[in-house]
Structures are given as C-alpha cells and as structure tokens.
mmCIF file of C-alpha atoms in Angstrom:
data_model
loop_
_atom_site.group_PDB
_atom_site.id
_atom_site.type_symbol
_atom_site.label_atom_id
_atom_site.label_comp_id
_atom_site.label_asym_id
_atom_site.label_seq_id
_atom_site.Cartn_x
_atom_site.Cartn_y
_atom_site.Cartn_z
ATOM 1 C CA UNK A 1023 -23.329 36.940 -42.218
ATOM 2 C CA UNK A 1024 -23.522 34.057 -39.984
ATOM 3 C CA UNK A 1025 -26.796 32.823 -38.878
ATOM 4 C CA UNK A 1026 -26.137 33.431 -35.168
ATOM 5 C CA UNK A 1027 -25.050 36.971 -35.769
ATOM 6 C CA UNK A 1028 -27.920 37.429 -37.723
ATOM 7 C CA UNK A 1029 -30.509 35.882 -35.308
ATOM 8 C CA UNK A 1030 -28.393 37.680 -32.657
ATOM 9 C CA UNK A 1031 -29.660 40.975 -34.412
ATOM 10 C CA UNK A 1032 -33.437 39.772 -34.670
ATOM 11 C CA UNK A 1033 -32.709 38.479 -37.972
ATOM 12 C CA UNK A 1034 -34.455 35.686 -39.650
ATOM 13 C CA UNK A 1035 -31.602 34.060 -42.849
ATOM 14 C CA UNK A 1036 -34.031 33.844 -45.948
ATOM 15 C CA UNK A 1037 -32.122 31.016 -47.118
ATOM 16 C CA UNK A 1038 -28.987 28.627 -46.039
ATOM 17 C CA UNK A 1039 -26.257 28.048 -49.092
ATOM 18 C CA UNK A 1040 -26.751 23.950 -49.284
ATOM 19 C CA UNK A 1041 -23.422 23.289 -51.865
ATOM 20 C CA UNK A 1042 -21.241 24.972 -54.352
ATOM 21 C CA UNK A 1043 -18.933 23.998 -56.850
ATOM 22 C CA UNK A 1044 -16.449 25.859 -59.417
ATOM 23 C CA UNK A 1045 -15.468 24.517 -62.552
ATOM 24 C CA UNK A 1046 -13.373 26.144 -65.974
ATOM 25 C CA UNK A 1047 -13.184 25.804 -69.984
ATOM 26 C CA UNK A 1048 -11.458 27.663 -72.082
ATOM 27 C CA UNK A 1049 -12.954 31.243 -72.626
ATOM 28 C CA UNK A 1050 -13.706 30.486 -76.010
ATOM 29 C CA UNK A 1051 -15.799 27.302 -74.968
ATOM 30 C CA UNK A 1052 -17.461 28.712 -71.573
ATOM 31 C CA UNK A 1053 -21.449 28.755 -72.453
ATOM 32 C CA UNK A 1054 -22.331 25.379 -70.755
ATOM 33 C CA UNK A 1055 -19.760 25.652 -68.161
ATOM 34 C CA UNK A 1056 -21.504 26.376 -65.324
ATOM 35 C CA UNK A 1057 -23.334 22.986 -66.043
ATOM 36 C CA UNK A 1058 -20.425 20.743 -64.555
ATOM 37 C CA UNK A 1059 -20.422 22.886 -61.451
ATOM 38 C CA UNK A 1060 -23.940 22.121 -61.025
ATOM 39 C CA UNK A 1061 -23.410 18.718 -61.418
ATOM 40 C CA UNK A 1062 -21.302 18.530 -58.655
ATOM 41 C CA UNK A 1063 -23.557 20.341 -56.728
ATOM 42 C CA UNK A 1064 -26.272 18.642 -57.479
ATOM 43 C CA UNK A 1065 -24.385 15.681 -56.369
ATOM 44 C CA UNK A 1066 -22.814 16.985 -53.129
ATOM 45 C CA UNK A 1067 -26.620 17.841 -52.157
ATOM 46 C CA UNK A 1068 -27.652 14.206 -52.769
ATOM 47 C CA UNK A 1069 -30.529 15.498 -55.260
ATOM 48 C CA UNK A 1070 -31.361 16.156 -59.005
ATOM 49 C CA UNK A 1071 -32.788 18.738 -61.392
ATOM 50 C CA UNK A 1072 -36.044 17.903 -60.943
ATOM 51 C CA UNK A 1073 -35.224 18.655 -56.790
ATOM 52 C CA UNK A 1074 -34.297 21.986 -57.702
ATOM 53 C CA UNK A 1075 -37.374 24.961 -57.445
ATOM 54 C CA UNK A 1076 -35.767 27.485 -59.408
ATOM 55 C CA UNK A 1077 -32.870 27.904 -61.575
ATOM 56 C CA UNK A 1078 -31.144 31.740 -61.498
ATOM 57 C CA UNK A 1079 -28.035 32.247 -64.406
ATOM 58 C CA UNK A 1080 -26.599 34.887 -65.328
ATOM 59 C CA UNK A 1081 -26.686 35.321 -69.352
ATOM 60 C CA UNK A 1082 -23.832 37.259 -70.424
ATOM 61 C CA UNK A 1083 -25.537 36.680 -73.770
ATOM 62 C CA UNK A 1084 -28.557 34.159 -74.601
ATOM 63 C CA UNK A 1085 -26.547 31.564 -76.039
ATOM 64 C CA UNK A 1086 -24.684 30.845 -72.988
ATOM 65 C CA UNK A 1087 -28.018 29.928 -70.943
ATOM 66 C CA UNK A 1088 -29.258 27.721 -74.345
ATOM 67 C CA UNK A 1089 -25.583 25.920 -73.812
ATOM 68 C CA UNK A 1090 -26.026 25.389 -70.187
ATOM 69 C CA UNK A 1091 -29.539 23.875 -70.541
ATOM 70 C CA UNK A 1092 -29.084 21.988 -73.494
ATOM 71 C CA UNK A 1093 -25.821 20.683 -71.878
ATOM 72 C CA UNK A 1094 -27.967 19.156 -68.335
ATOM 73 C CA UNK A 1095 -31.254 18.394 -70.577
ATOM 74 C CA UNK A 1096 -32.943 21.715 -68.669
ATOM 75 C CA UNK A 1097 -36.128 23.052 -69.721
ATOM 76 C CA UNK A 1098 -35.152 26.547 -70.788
ATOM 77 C CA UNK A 1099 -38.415 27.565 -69.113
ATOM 78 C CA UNK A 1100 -37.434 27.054 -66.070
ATOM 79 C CA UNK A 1101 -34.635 29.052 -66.170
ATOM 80 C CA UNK A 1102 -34.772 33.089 -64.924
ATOM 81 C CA UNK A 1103 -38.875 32.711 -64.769
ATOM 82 C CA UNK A 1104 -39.038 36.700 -63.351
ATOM 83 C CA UNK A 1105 -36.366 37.520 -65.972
ATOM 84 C CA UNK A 1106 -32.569 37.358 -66.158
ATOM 85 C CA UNK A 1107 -29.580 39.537 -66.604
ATOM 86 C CA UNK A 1108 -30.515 40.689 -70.028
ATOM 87 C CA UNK A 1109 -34.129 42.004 -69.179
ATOM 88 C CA UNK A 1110 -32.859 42.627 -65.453
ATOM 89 C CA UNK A 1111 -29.033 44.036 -65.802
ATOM 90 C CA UNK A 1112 -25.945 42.552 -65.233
ATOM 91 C CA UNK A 1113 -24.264 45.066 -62.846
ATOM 92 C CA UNK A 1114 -20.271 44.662 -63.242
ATOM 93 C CA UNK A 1115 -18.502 42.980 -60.738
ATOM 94 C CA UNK A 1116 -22.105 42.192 -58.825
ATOM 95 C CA UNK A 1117 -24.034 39.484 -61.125
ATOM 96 C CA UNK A 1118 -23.944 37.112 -58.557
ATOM 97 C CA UNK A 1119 -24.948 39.455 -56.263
ATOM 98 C CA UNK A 1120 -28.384 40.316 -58.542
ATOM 99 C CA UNK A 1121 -28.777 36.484 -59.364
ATOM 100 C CA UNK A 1122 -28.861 36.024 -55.203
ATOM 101 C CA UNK A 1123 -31.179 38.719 -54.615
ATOM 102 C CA UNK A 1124 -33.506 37.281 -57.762
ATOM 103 C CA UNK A 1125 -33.602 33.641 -55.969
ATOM 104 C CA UNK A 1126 -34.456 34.850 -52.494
ATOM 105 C CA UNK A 1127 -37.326 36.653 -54.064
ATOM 106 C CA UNK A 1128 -38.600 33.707 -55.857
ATOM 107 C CA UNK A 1129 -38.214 31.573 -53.364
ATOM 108 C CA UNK A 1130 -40.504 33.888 -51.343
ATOM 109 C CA UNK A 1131 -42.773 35.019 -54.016
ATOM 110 C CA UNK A 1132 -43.295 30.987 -55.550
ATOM 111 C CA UNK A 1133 -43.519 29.521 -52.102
ATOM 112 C CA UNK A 1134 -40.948 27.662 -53.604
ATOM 113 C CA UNK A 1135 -37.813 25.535 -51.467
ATOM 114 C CA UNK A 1136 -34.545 25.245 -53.583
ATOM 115 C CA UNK A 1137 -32.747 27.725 -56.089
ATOM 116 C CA UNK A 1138 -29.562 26.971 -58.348
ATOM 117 C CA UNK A 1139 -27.443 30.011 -59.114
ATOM 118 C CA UNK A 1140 -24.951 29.712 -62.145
ATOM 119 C CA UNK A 1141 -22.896 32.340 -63.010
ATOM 120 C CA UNK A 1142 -20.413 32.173 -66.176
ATOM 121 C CA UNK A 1143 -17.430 34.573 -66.498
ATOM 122 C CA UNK A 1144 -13.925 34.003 -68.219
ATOM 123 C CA UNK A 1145 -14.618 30.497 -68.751
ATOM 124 C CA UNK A 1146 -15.067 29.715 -65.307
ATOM 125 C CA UNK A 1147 -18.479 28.438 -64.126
ATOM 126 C CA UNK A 1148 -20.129 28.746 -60.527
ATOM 127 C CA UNK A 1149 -23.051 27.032 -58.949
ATOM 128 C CA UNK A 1150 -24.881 27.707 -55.656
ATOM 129 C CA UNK A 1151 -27.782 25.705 -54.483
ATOM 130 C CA UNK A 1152 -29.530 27.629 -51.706
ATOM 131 C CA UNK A 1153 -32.170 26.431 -49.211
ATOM 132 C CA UNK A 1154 -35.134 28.398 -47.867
ATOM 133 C CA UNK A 1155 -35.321 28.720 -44.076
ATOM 134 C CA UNK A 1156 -38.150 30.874 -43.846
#
C-alpha cells in the first residue's frame, strides 16, 4: 500500500522499496542472473555491495546462490544470515513474498538499514533494494 494510506490507517511502512531492476538468461544458464539486476540496482541507488545491510535470495537450489555471489564477488556469508528458502520454504508462486517478509525482519532484528532481494525463476532475475523507515 501507499505510504499515505498506510499512515492514514495509523500505520508506520517498515521499509520504502529504493530501486529494482529485471534482467533474463536462458533457463539453462539462470544461477547468477539475478546478479545483473542487482547491478543495476545497485547503480540506480548510487551505492555498492558493501552499502547494502543484508542480502535476501531465493535458492531454488544452492548452486544458484554460489553463482550469484561468485558472479558480484559476494561473501556467501552474507547472504540469507537467518536462513533461506531451503531451510525456510519456498512457497509456490510467493518466494518473493517470504524473501520480503525475511528482510523486514532483519532489518528490524540487526538494527540494520538496507536489504537486497534477488529472486531467480525461469531464467529471469529480480532485484529489490529496500530502505528502512522505521
């Protein structure tokens, strides 16, 4: 929802989506896609990896999140730090969804100020950088 329908309500937005950016491979090829739509996030946002508090991807299998941080130089640690879809689920049709709900809370939980969400399906890759507001 909008943040003056939300305030309207007595609301306070947990966060305020910064950038995001869509890019595609092949299916076959798809692991580190996600990593060129961060780029161009990263990019729109006027900041860098090491800007970024948390990093939230979806990992449709493990490989896929080794390809996407090999592919930007990422420590894999930093990656999922309270767990990712394969200790935490990847519900169909809601992964980004989960990956949302996962940021907010470590944004909250970390005291921390940005989170990147990647998601990977199809050979399409998806980035989100969010900003806490609260």
């Amino acid at each position: 929802m909008s943040e003056n329908y939300a305030r309207a309500r007595g609301h306070i937005p947990p966060a305020r989506i910064v950038a995001t950016a869509v890019s595609a491979r092949t299916p076959e090829t798809e692991g580190p896609v996600p990593a060129t739509a961060t780029r161009t996030v990263l990019t729109r946002a006027g900041l860098t990896l090491a800007d970024i508090g948390t990093f939230a991807g979806n990992e449709p299998f493990a490989a896929q999140i080794l390809a996407y941080c090999t592919e930007l130089g990422l420590d894999p640690e930093r990656m999922n730090p309270h767990g990712g879809s394969i200790a935490l689920g990847e519900p169909y049709g809601a992964a980004g969804a989960r990956l949302t709900t996962t940021a907010l809370t470590t944004l909250r939980q970390d005291d921390l100020t940005t989170a990147l969400i990647t998601v990977v399906a199809g050979g399409q890759g998806m980035a989100t950088l969010l900003e806490r507001t609260s």
